[in-house]
């Protein structure tokens, strides 16, 4: 057990697990630190966070670019809802236990993270435009992927879940070894 500033303490180099009641104001920064490197030795996290944030991070559709940047390597779930009255002093909003678990196996290899995240940025930079335009897959590949996955031909980035993005990346953007 390490008691320290979670945004500053050096993270372990061997497998570790994170647990804590996160100040709501630093939740996203802490999640970026814990989940951002798919090759990190972190194995799991159980964090008390604002309920709204937990619901946003766990949503499969619509999904945010930030959540999608973690989900090939992590599974995020709400383990328990905690009413505001459970705390002293009482916060103005309800909380939840957000559980992050390593995907075994991951949807993408850790070394694909920079290219995968570049694809997400390209698509989400114009989030109201269709993925077939922003992500720039070739027409035949996109038509096949959309048909096979039950996606609208003009699907927007938030309409794809992590499995759709992993399939798009693998089918169209990953280079052969």
GROMACS .gro file of N, CA, C and O in nm, residues 24-154:
model
  524
   24UNK      N    1  -1.304   1.395  -0.727
   24UNK     CA    2  -1.370   1.405  -0.856
   24UNK      C    3  -1.296   1.495  -0.954
   24UNK      O    4  -1.299   1.472  -1.074
   25UNK      N    5  -1.227   1.596  -0.905
   25UNK     CA    6  -1.158   1.691  -0.991
   25UNK      C    7  -1.036   1.635  -1.063
   25UNK      O    8  -0.988   1.696  -1.159
   26UNK      N    9  -0.984   1.522  -1.019
   26UNK     CA   10  -0.864   1.465  -1.084
   26UNK      C   11  -0.890   1.329  -1.148
   26UNK      O   12  -0.798   1.262  -1.194
   27UNK      N   13  -1.016   1.288  -1.154
   27UNK     CA   14  -1.047   1.154  -1.203
   27UNK      C   15  -0.993   1.128  -1.343
   27UNK      O   16  -0.927   1.026  -1.367
   28UNK      N   17  -1.020   1.217  -1.438
   28UNK     CA   18  -0.975   1.192  -1.575
   28UNK      C   19  -0.823   1.189  -1.582
   28UNK      O   20  -0.766   1.102  -1.649
   29UNK      N   21  -0.756   1.280  -1.513
   29UNK     CA   22  -0.609   1.280  -1.514
   29UNK      C   23  -0.555   1.149  -1.456
   29UNK      O   24  -0.458   1.092  -1.509
   30UNK      N   25  -0.617   1.100  -1.350
   30UNK     CA   26  -0.571   0.975  -1.291
   30UNK      C   27  -0.598   0.857  -1.384
   30UNK      O   28  -0.512   0.770  -1.401
   31UNK      N   29  -0.715   0.854  -1.447
   31UNK     CA   30  -0.744   0.746  -1.541
   31UNK      C   31  -0.646   0.749  -1.659
   31UNK      O   32  -0.600   0.643  -1.703
   32UNK      N   33  -0.614   0.867  -1.708
   32UNK     CA   34  -0.514   0.878  -1.816
   32UNK      C   35  -0.380   0.818  -1.770
   32UNK      O   36  -0.315   0.747  -1.846
   33UNK      N   37  -0.344   0.847  -1.648
   33UNK     CA   38  -0.216   0.797  -1.596
   33UNK      C   39  -0.217   0.645  -1.580
   33UNK      O   40  -0.120   0.577  -1.616
   34UNK      N   41  -0.326   0.592  -1.529
   34UNK     CA   42  -0.333   0.448  -1.502
   34UNK      C   43  -0.357   0.366  -1.629
   34UNK      O   44  -0.296   0.261  -1.648
   35UNK      N   45  -0.446   0.414  -1.715
   35UNK     CA   46  -0.489   0.334  -1.831
   35UNK      C   47  -0.420   0.372  -1.961
   35UNK      O   48  -0.435   0.302  -2.061
   36UNK      N   49  -0.346   0.482  -1.962
   36UNK     CA   50  -0.292   0.537  -2.086
   36UNK      C   51  -0.187   0.453  -2.156
   36UNK      O   52  -0.178   0.454  -2.278
   37UNK      N   53  -0.107   0.380  -2.081
   37UNK     CA   54  -0.001   0.299  -2.142
   37UNK      C   55  -0.043   0.153  -2.142
   37UNK      O   56  -0.043   0.087  -2.037
   38UNK      N   57  -0.081   0.099  -2.259
   38UNK     CA   58  -0.128  -0.039  -2.261
   38UNK      C   59  -0.021  -0.142  -2.223
   38UNK      O   60  -0.054  -0.256  -2.193
   39UNK      N   61   0.105  -0.101  -2.219
   39UNK     CA   62   0.212  -0.193  -2.180
   39UNK      C   63   0.250  -0.179  -2.033
   39UNK      O   64   0.342  -0.247  -1.986
   40UNK      N   65   0.181  -0.094  -1.959
   40UNK     CA   66   0.216  -0.074  -1.818
   40UNK      C   67   0.189  -0.203  -1.739
   40UNK      O   68   0.108  -0.286  -1.781
   41UNK      N   69   0.253  -0.217  -1.623
   41UNK     CA   70   0.229  -0.337  -1.542
   41UNK      C   71   0.104  -0.330  -1.455
   41UNK      O   72   0.079  -0.421  -1.377
   42UNK      N   73   0.024  -0.226  -1.468
   42UNK     CA   74  -0.101  -0.219  -1.392
   42UNK      C   75  -0.193  -0.332  -1.438
   42UNK      O   76  -0.212  -0.352  -1.557
   43UNK      N   77  -0.248  -0.406  -1.342
   43UNK     CA   78  -0.334  -0.519  -1.376
   43UNK      C   79  -0.482  -0.489  -1.358
   43UNK      O   80  -0.566  -0.550  -1.424
   44UNK      N   81  -0.515  -0.395  -1.268
   44UNK     CA   82  -0.654  -0.365  -1.240
   44UNK      C   83  -0.662  -0.235  -1.161
   44UNK      O   84  -0.565  -0.191  -1.100
   45UNK      N   85  -0.782  -0.176  -1.162
   45UNK     CA   86  -0.808  -0.058  -1.080
   45UNK      C   87  -0.953  -0.062  -1.035
   45UNK      O   88  -1.041  -0.102  -1.110
   46UNK      N   89  -0.974  -0.024  -0.910
   46UNK     CA   90  -1.108  -0.011  -0.853
   46UNK      C   91  -1.113   0.127  -0.789
   46UNK      O   92  -1.048   0.151  -0.688
   47UNK      N   93  -1.190   0.216  -0.851
   47UNK     CA   94  -1.189   0.356  -0.811
   47UNK      C   95  -1.329   0.407  -0.785
   47UNK      O   96  -1.420   0.384  -0.864
   48UNK      N   97  -1.346   0.478  -0.675
   48UNK     CA   98  -1.471   0.547  -0.648
   48UNK      C   99  -1.464   0.680  -0.721
   48UNK      O  100  -1.374   0.761  -0.696
   49UNK      N  101  -1.558   0.698  -0.814
   49UNK     CA  102  -1.559   0.817  -0.899
   49UNK      C  103  -1.702   0.870  -0.908
   49UNK      O  104  -1.797   0.804  -0.865
   50UNK      N  105  -1.717   0.986  -0.967
   50UNK     CA  106  -1.849   1.043  -0.989
   50UNK      C  107  -1.930   0.949  -1.079
   50UNK      O  108  -1.879   0.898  -1.179
   51UNK      N  109  -2.056   0.925  -1.044
   51UNK     CA  110  -2.138   0.830  -1.119
   51UNK      C  111  -2.149   0.867  -1.267
   51UNK      O  112  -2.138   0.781  -1.355
   52UNK      N  113  -2.168   0.994  -1.296
   52UNK     CA  114  -2.180   1.036  -1.436
   52UNK      C  115  -2.056   1.004  -1.517
   52UNK      O  116  -2.065   0.959  -1.632
   53UNK      N  117  -1.940   1.025  -1.458
   53UNK     CA  118  -1.815   0.994  -1.527
   53UNK      C  119  -1.805   0.843  -1.549
   53UNK      O  120  -1.766   0.797  -1.656
   54UNK      N  121  -1.840   0.765  -1.448
   54UNK     CA  122  -1.834   0.618  -1.462
   54UNK      C  123  -1.925   0.572  -1.575
   54UNK      O  124  -1.886   0.489  -1.658
   55UNK      N  125  -2.045   0.626  -1.582
   55UNK     CA  126  -2.137   0.587  -1.689
   55UNK      C  127  -2.082   0.627  -1.827
   55UNK      O  128  -2.091   0.551  -1.924
   56UNK      N  129  -2.023   0.744  -1.835
   56UNK     CA  130  -1.965   0.791  -1.962
   56UNK      C  131  -1.851   0.700  -2.005
   56UNK      O  132  -1.841   0.661  -2.122
   57UNK      N  133  -1.762   0.663  -1.915
   57UNK     CA  134  -1.646   0.581  -1.949
   57UNK      C  135  -1.685   0.438  -1.981
   57UNK      O  136  -1.615   0.369  -2.055
   58UNK      N  137  -1.795   0.389  -1.925
   58UNK     CA  138  -1.837   0.250  -1.947
   58UNK      C  139  -1.932   0.233  -2.065
   58UNK      O  140  -1.961   0.120  -2.104
   59UNK      N  141  -1.981   0.343  -2.120
   59UNK     CA  142  -2.076   0.333  -2.231
   59UNK      C  143  -2.008   0.272  -2.354
   59UNK      O  144  -1.898   0.312  -2.392
   60UNK      N  145  -2.075   0.175  -2.414
   60UNK     CA  146  -2.023   0.115  -2.537
   60UNK      C  147  -2.058   0.201  -2.657
   60UNK      O  148  -1.979   0.215  -2.750
   61UNK      N  149  -2.180   0.256  -2.659
   61UNK     CA  150  -2.226   0.348  -2.762
   61UNK      C  151  -2.324   0.443  -2.698
   61UNK      O  152  -2.411   0.397  -2.625
   62UNK      N  153  -2.318   0.571  -2.721
   62UNK     CA  154  -2.208   0.635  -2.792
   62UNK      C  155  -2.083   0.633  -2.704
   62UNK      O  156  -2.092   0.637  -2.582
   63UNK      N  157  -1.969   0.625  -2.767
   63UNK     CA  158  -1.843   0.614  -2.696
   63UNK      C  159  -1.756   0.734  -2.725
   63UNK      O  160  -1.756   0.786  -2.836
   64UNK      N  161  -1.681   0.777  -2.626
   64UNK     CA  162  -1.592   0.892  -2.645
   64UNK      C  163  -1.457   0.847  -2.698
   64UNK      O  164  -1.417   0.730  -2.682
   65UNK      N  165  -1.385   0.939  -2.758
   65UNK     CA  166  -1.252   0.908  -2.810
   65UNK      C  167  -1.159   0.866  -2.696
   65UNK      O  168  -1.080   0.773  -2.711
   66UNK      N  169  -1.170   0.932  -2.580
   66UNK     CA  170  -1.083   0.897  -2.469
   66UNK      C  171  -1.108   0.754  -2.422
   66UNK      O  172  -1.014   0.676  -2.406
   67UNK      N  173  -1.233   0.719  -2.403
   67UNK     CA  174  -1.263   0.581  -2.361
   67UNK      C  175  -1.216   0.482  -2.467
   67UNK      O  176  -1.155   0.379  -2.434
   68UNK      N  177  -1.242   0.512  -2.593
   68UNK     CA  178  -1.198   0.422  -2.700
   68UNK      C  179  -1.047   0.406  -2.703
   68UNK      O  180  -0.996   0.302  -2.746
   69UNK      N  181  -0.974   0.507  -2.657
   69UNK     CA  182  -0.827   0.498  -2.657
   69UNK      C  183  -0.777   0.398  -2.553
   69UNK      O  184  -0.664   0.351  -2.562
   70UNK      N  185  -0.860   0.365  -2.455
   70UNK     CA  186  -0.822   0.268  -2.351
   70UNK      C  187  -0.883   0.129  -2.372
   70UNK      O  188  -0.826   0.028  -2.331
   71UNK      N  189  -1.000   0.124  -2.431
   71UNK     CA  190  -1.080   0.001  -2.431
   71UNK      C  191  -1.022  -0.120  -2.506
   71UNK      O  192  -1.060  -0.232  -2.474
   72UNK      N  193  -0.931  -0.105  -2.602
   72UNK     CA  194  -0.873  -0.228  -2.658
   72UNK      C  195  -0.793  -0.309  -2.555
   72UNK      O  196  -0.773  -0.429  -2.571
   73UNK      N  197  -0.748  -0.243  -2.450
   73UNK     CA  198  -0.662  -0.307  -2.350
   73UNK      C  199  -0.730  -0.323  -2.214
   73UNK      O  200  -0.684  -0.399  -2.131
   74UNK      N  201  -0.840  -0.250  -2.193
   74UNK     CA  202  -0.909  -0.249  -2.064
   74UNK      C  203  -1.058  -0.273  -2.082
   74UNK      O  204  -1.118  -0.223  -2.176
   75UNK      N  205  -1.116  -0.341  -1.988
   75UNK     CA  206  -1.261  -0.354  -1.978
   75UNK      C  207  -1.303  -0.267  -1.860
   75UNK      O  208  -1.249  -0.280  -1.750
   76UNK      N  209  -1.397  -0.176  -1.883
   76UNK     CA  210  -1.443  -0.085  -1.778
   76UNK      C  211  -1.588  -0.118  -1.743
   76UNK      O  212  -1.672  -0.127  -1.832
   77UNK      N  213  -1.614  -0.135  -1.615
   77UNK     CA  214  -1.749  -0.164  -1.569
   77UNK      C  215  -1.779  -0.086  -1.442
   77UNK      O  216  -1.689  -0.047  -1.368
   78UNK      N  217  -1.907  -0.066  -1.418
   78UNK     CA  218  -1.953  -0.010  -1.291
   78UNK      C  219  -1.983  -0.127  -1.200
   78UNK      O  220  -2.070  -0.209  -1.230
   79UNK      N  221  -1.910  -0.137  -1.091
   79UNK     CA  222  -1.928  -0.248  -0.998
   79UNK      C  223  -2.040  -0.222  -0.897
   79UNK      O  224  -2.105  -0.315  -0.852
   80UNK      N  225  -2.056  -0.093  -0.862
   80UNK     CA  226  -2.157  -0.061  -0.761
   80UNK      C  227  -2.186   0.088  -0.765
   80UNK      O  228  -2.096   0.168  -0.789
   81UNK      N  229  -2.311   0.124  -0.745
   81UNK     CA  230  -2.350   0.264  -0.733
   81UNK      C  231  -2.349   0.302  -0.586
   81UNK      O  232  -2.390   0.222  -0.500
   82UNK      N  233  -2.302   0.422  -0.556
   82UNK     CA  234  -2.290   0.470  -0.419
   82UNK      C  235  -2.363   0.604  -0.408
   82UNK      O  236  -2.315   0.705  -0.461
   83UNK      N  237  -2.478   0.608  -0.339
   83UNK     CA  238  -2.550   0.734  -0.327
   83UNK      C  239  -2.467   0.837  -0.249
   83UNK      O  240  -2.384   0.802  -0.164
   84UNK      N  241  -2.491   0.964  -0.279
   84UNK     CA  242  -2.418   1.073  -0.214
   84UNK      C  243  -2.426   1.062  -0.062
   84UNK      O  244  -2.331   1.094   0.009
   85UNK      N  245  -2.541   1.012  -0.012
   85UNK     CA  246  -2.558   0.998   0.133
   85UNK      C  247  -2.465   0.897   0.197
   85UNK      O  248  -2.456   0.889   0.320
   86UNK      N  249  -2.391   0.821   0.118
   86UNK     CA  250  -2.295   0.723   0.171
   86UNK      C  251  -2.168   0.790   0.222
   86UNK      O  252  -2.085   0.724   0.284
   87UNK      N  253  -2.151   0.918   0.193
   87UNK     CA  254  -2.026   0.987   0.222
   87UNK      C  255  -2.045   1.098   0.325
   87UNK      O  256  -2.152   1.156   0.335
   88UNK      N  257  -1.939   1.126   0.398
   88UNK     CA  258  -1.935   1.238   0.492
   88UNK      C  259  -1.803   1.310   0.474
   88UNK      O  260  -1.698   1.246   0.491
   89UNK      N  261  -1.799   1.433   0.432
   89UNK     CA  262  -1.916   1.515   0.399
   89UNK      C  263  -1.981   1.466   0.271
   89UNK      O  264  -1.917   1.408   0.184
   90UNK      N  265  -2.107   1.495   0.260
   90UNK     CA  266  -2.189   1.449   0.147
   90UNK      C  267  -2.154   1.530   0.021
   90UNK      O  268  -2.162   1.652   0.022
   91UNK      N  269  -2.117   1.460  -0.090
   91UNK     CA  270  -2.092   1.533  -0.215
   91UNK      C  271  -2.226   1.573  -0.279
   91UNK      O  272  -2.332   1.524  -0.238
   92UNK      N  273  -2.220   1.657  -0.380
   92UNK     CA  274  -2.343   1.703  -0.446
   92UNK      C  275  -2.394   1.602  -0.549
   92UNK      O  276  -2.504   1.619  -0.601
   93UNK      N  277  -2.316   1.499  -0.579
   93UNK     CA  278  -2.356   1.399  -0.678
   93UNK      C  279  -2.331   1.258  -0.624
   93UNK      O  280  -2.253   1.239  -0.531
   94UNK      N  281  -2.395   1.161  -0.687
   94UNK     CA  282  -2.374   1.021  -0.651
   94UNK      C  283  -2.240   0.973  -0.708
   94UNK      O  284  -2.182   1.035  -0.797
   95UNK      N  285  -2.193   0.862  -0.655
   95UNK     CA  286  -2.064   0.805  -0.698
   95UNK      C  287  -2.087   0.662  -0.744
   95UNK      O  288  -2.197   0.607  -0.736
   96UNK      N  289  -1.981   0.603  -0.794
   96UNK     CA  290  -1.985   0.464  -0.839
   96UNK      C  291  -1.845   0.406  -0.825
   96UNK      O  292  -1.745   0.479  -0.824
   97UNK      N  293  -1.839   0.275  -0.815
   97UNK     CA  294  -1.709   0.208  -0.818
   97UNK      C  295  -1.684   0.169  -0.963
   97UNK      O  296  -1.757   0.088  -1.021
   98UNK      N  297  -1.583   0.229  -1.022
   98UNK     CA  298  -1.542   0.200  -1.160
   98UNK      C  299  -1.432   0.095  -1.154
   98UNK      O  300  -1.329   0.116  -1.089
   99UNK      N  301  -1.456  -0.018  -1.218
   99UNK     CA  302  -1.358  -0.126  -1.220
   99UNK      C  303  -1.294  -0.132  -1.358
   99UNK      O  304  -1.362  -0.134  -1.460
  100UNK      N  305  -1.162  -0.131  -1.361
  100UNK     CA  306  -1.085  -0.147  -1.485
  100UNK      C  307  -1.010  -0.279  -1.475
  100UNK      O  308  -0.938  -0.302  -1.377
  101UNK      N  309  -1.028  -0.363  -1.575
  101UNK     CA  310  -0.960  -0.493  -1.578
  101UNK      C  311  -0.891  -0.508  -1.713
  101UNK      O  312  -0.945  -0.473  -1.817
  102UNK      N  313  -0.772  -0.567  -1.710
  102UNK     CA  314  -0.698  -0.596  -1.834
  102UNK      C  315  -0.778  -0.692  -1.919
  102UNK      O  316  -0.833  -0.790  -1.869
  103UNK      N  317  -0.784  -0.666  -2.048
  103UNK     CA  318  -0.844  -0.763  -2.140
  103UNK      C  319  -0.740  -0.872  -2.165
  103UNK      O  320  -0.626  -0.843  -2.195
  104UNK      N  321  -0.784  -0.994  -2.154
  104UNK     CA  322  -0.699  -1.109  -2.183
  104UNK      C  323  -0.771  -1.197  -2.283
  104UNK      O  324  -0.867  -1.262  -2.245
  105UNK      N  325  -0.734  -1.197  -2.407
  105UNK     CA  326  -0.628  -1.119  -2.469
  105UNK      C  327  -0.678  -0.978  -2.503
  105UNK      O  328  -0.799  -0.955  -2.514
  106UNK      N  329  -0.585  -0.885  -2.523
  106UNK     CA  330  -0.627  -0.751  -2.565
  106UNK      C  331  -0.684  -0.754  -2.707
  106UNK      O  332  -0.655  -0.847  -2.783
  107UNK      N  333  -0.763  -0.654  -2.741
  107UNK     CA  334  -0.819  -0.647  -2.876
  107UNK      C  335  -0.713  -0.608  -2.978
  107UNK      O  336  -0.725  -0.641  -3.097
  108UNK      N  337  -0.610  -0.535  -2.933
  108UNK     CA  338  -0.499  -0.493  -3.019
  108UNK      C  339  -0.369  -0.509  -2.942
  108UNK      O  340  -0.369  -0.496  -2.819
  109UNK      N  341  -0.257  -0.532  -3.009
  109UNK     CA  342  -0.129  -0.538  -2.937
  109UNK      C  343  -0.093  -0.400  -2.883
  109UNK      O  344  -0.130  -0.297  -2.942
  110UNK      N  345  -0.021  -0.396  -2.772
  110UNK     CA  346   0.017  -0.269  -2.709
  110UNK      C  347   0.093  -0.179  -2.804
  110UNK      O  348   0.075  -0.057  -2.805
  111UNK      N  349   0.177  -0.237  -2.889
  111UNK     CA  350   0.258  -0.155  -2.980
  111UNK      C  351   0.173  -0.086  -3.088
  111UNK      O  352   0.220   0.006  -3.155
  112UNK      N  353   0.048  -0.127  -3.103
  112UNK     CA  354  -0.041  -0.062  -3.200
  112UNK      C  355  -0.104   0.066  -3.145
  112UNK      O  356  -0.166   0.141  -3.220
  113UNK      N  357  -0.087   0.092  -3.016
  113UNK     CA  358  -0.155   0.205  -2.952
  113UNK      C  359  -0.132   0.339  -3.023
  113UNK      O  360  -0.230   0.410  -3.050
  114UNK      N  361  -0.009   0.379  -3.057
  114UNK     CA  362   0.007   0.509  -3.122
  114UNK      C  363  -0.068   0.519  -3.256
  114UNK      O  364  -0.135   0.619  -3.281
  115UNK      N  365  -0.061   0.418  -3.339
  115UNK     CA  366  -0.131   0.420  -3.468
  115UNK      C  367  -0.282   0.414  -3.450
  115UNK      O  368  -0.357   0.483  -3.520
  116UNK      N  369  -0.328   0.332  -3.358
  116UNK     CA  370  -0.472   0.321  -3.330
  116UNK      C  371  -0.526   0.455  -3.280
  116UNK      O  372  -0.630   0.502  -3.326
  117UNK      N  373  -0.454   0.518  -3.188
  117UNK     CA  374  -0.500   0.646  -3.134
  117UNK      C  375  -0.494   0.757  -3.239
  117UNK      O  376  -0.576   0.848  -3.238
  118UNK      N  377  -0.398   0.750  -3.331
  118UNK     CA  378  -0.394   0.846  -3.442
  118UNK      C  379  -0.518   0.829  -3.531
  118UNK      O  380  -0.576   0.928  -3.578
  119UNK      N  381  -0.559   0.705  -3.555
  119UNK     CA  382  -0.682   0.680  -3.630
  119UNK      C  383  -0.802   0.742  -3.560
  119UNK      O  384  -0.885   0.809  -3.622
  120UNK      N  385  -0.812   0.721  -3.428
  120UNK     CA  386  -0.923   0.780  -3.352
  120UNK      C  387  -0.921   0.933  -3.363
  120UNK      O  388  -1.026   0.994  -3.386
  121UNK      N  389  -0.804   0.993  -3.344
  121UNK     CA  390  -0.794   1.140  -3.353
  121UNK      C  391  -0.839   1.190  -3.489
  121UNK      O  392  -0.912   1.288  -3.499
  122UNK      N  393  -0.795   1.123  -3.594
  122UNK     CA  394  -0.833   1.162  -3.730
  122UNK      C  395  -0.985   1.157  -3.747
  122UNK      O  396  -1.046   1.247  -3.804
  123UNK      N  397  -1.045   1.051  -3.698
  123UNK     CA  398  -1.190   1.035  -3.712
  123UNK      C  399  -1.267   1.133  -3.623
  123UNK      O  400  -1.365   1.193  -3.666
  124UNK      N  401  -1.223   1.151  -3.499
  124UNK     CA  402  -1.296   1.237  -3.406
  124UNK      C  403  -1.269   1.386  -3.426
  124UNK      O  404  -1.343   1.468  -3.374
  125UNK      N  405  -1.166   1.421  -3.500
  125UNK     CA  406  -1.143   1.563  -3.530
  125UNK      C  407  -1.261   1.622  -3.606
  125UNK      O  408  -1.287   1.741  -3.598
  126UNK      N  409  -1.330   1.538  -3.681
  126UNK     CA  410  -1.451   1.579  -3.754
  126UNK      C  411  -1.560   1.479  -3.718
  126UNK      O  412  -1.610   1.406  -3.803
  127UNK      N  413  -1.597   1.478  -3.591
  127UNK     CA  414  -1.686   1.375  -3.536
  127UNK      C  415  -1.825   1.372  -3.599
  127UNK      O  416  -1.894   1.272  -3.590
  128UNK      N  417  -1.866   1.481  -3.665
  128UNK     CA  418  -1.998   1.482  -3.728
  128UNK      C  419  -1.993   1.427  -3.871
  128UNK      O  420  -2.096   1.406  -3.933
  129UNK      N  421  -1.873   1.403  -3.921
  129UNK     CA  422  -1.858   1.347  -4.055
  129UNK      C  423  -1.854   1.194  -4.045
  129UNK      O  424  -1.816   1.138  -3.942
  130UNK      N  425  -1.891   1.125  -4.151
  130UNK     CA  426  -1.888   0.978  -4.148
  130UNK      C  427  -1.745   0.923  -4.132
  130UNK      O  428  -1.649   0.982  -4.182
  131UNK      N  429  -1.734   0.811  -4.064
  131UNK     CA  430  -1.605   0.745  -4.045
  131UNK      C  431  -1.541   0.714  -4.181
  131UNK      O  432  -1.420   0.727  -4.197
  132UNK      N  433  -1.621   0.677  -4.278
  132UNK     CA  434  -1.567   0.644  -4.411
  132UNK      C  435  -1.495   0.764  -4.472
  132UNK      O  436  -1.406   0.746  -4.556
  133UNK      N  437  -1.528   0.886  -4.427
  133UNK     CA  438  -1.462   1.007  -4.476
  133UNK      C  439  -1.344   1.044  -4.388
  133UNK      O  440  -1.234   1.070  -4.436
  134UNK      N  441  -1.364   1.046  -4.256
  134UNK     CA  442  -1.260   1.094  -4.165
  134UNK      C  443  -1.148   0.994  -4.143
  134UNK      O  444  -1.031   1.032  -4.132
  135UNK      N  445  -1.181   0.866  -4.133
  135UNK     CA  446  -1.078   0.764  -4.108
  135UNK      C  447  -1.009   0.722  -4.237
  135UNK      O  448  -0.904   0.660  -4.234
  136UNK      N  449  -1.071   0.753  -4.350
  136UNK     CA  450  -1.016   0.729  -4.482
  136UNK      C  451  -0.983   0.583  -4.514
  136UNK      O  452  -0.879   0.555  -4.575
  137UNK      N  453  -1.072   0.490  -4.480
  137UNK     CA  454  -1.050   0.353  -4.530
  137UNK      C  455  -1.083   0.349  -4.678
  137UNK      O  456  -1.155   0.436  -4.728
  138UNK      N  457  -1.031   0.250  -4.749
  138UNK     CA  458  -1.072   0.241  -4.890
  138UNK      C  459  -1.220   0.200  -4.893
  138UNK      O  460  -1.270   0.137  -4.801
  139UNK      N  461  -1.287   0.241  -4.999
  139UNK     CA  462  -1.432   0.227  -5.008
  139UNK      C  463  -1.479   0.083  -4.990
  139UNK      O  464  -1.572   0.054  -4.915
  140UNK      N  465  -1.414  -0.011  -5.058
  140UNK     CA  466  -1.456  -0.151  -5.051
  140UNK      C  467  -1.438  -0.207  -4.909
  140UNK      O  468  -1.525  -0.279  -4.858
  141UNK      N  469  -1.327  -0.172  -4.844
  141UNK     CA  470  -1.304  -0.220  -4.707
  141UNK      C  471  -1.409  -0.168  -4.612
  141UNK      O  472  -1.460  -0.241  -4.527
  142UNK      N  473  -1.442  -0.037  -4.625
  142UNK     CA  474  -1.542   0.021  -4.536
  142UNK      C  475  -1.679  -0.042  -4.560
  142UNK      O  476  -1.750  -0.076  -4.466
  143UNK      N  477  -1.718  -0.059  -4.687
  143UNK     CA  478  -1.848  -0.118  -4.718
  143UNK      C  479  -1.858  -0.258  -4.658
  143UNK      O  480  -1.959  -0.294  -4.597
  144UNK      N  481  -1.752  -0.337  -4.672
  144UNK     CA  482  -1.751  -0.473  -4.619
  144UNK      C  483  -1.758  -0.470  -4.466
  144UNK      O  484  -1.837  -0.543  -4.406
  145UNK      N  485  -1.677  -0.387  -4.404
  145UNK     CA  486  -1.674  -0.380  -4.258
  145UNK      C  487  -1.810  -0.334  -4.205
  145UNK      O  488  -1.864  -0.393  -4.112
  146UNK      N  489  -1.867  -0.228  -4.263
  146UNK     CA  490  -1.997  -0.177  -4.218
  146UNK      C  491  -2.104  -0.284  -4.233
  146UNK      O  492  -2.183  -0.307  -4.141
  147UNK      N  493  -2.106  -0.352  -4.345
  147UNK     CA  494  -2.206  -0.458  -4.368
  147UNK      C  495  -2.187  -0.571  -4.267
  147UNK      O  496  -2.282  -0.614  -4.201
  148UNK      N  497  -2.063  -0.619  -4.253
  148UNK     CA  498  -2.037  -0.733  -4.164
  148UNK      C  499  -2.065  -0.702  -4.017
  148UNK      O  500  -2.101  -0.791  -3.941
  149UNK      N  501  -2.048  -0.576  -3.977
  149UNK     CA  502  -2.065  -0.538  -3.837
  149UNK      C  503  -2.200  -0.472  -3.810
  149UNK      O  504  -2.226  -0.430  -3.698
  150UNK      N  505  -2.284  -0.460  -3.913
  150UNK     CA  506  -2.416  -0.401  -3.894
  150UNK      C  507  -2.413  -0.252  -3.868
  150UNK      O  508  -2.499  -0.199  -3.796
  151UNK      N  509  -2.315  -0.184  -3.926
  151UNK     CA  510  -2.302  -0.039  -3.908
  151UNK      C  511  -2.365   0.034  -4.026
  151UNK      O  512  -2.358  -0.013  -4.139
  152UNK      N  513  -2.422   0.152  -4.000
  152UNK     CA  514  -2.470   0.232  -4.113
  152UNK      C  515  -2.352   0.272  -4.202
  152UNK      O  516  -2.241   0.296  -4.152
  153UNK      N  517  -2.375   0.282  -4.331
  153UNK     CA  518  -2.269   0.322  -4.424
  153UNK      C  519  -2.210   0.458  -4.386
  153UNK      O  520  -2.091   0.480  -4.398
  154UNK      N  521  -2.293   0.548  -4.335
  154UNK     CA  522  -2.249   0.681  -4.295
  154UNK      C  523  -2.232   0.694  -4.143
  154UNK      O  524  -2.253   0.801  -4.085
   0.00000   0.00000   0.00000
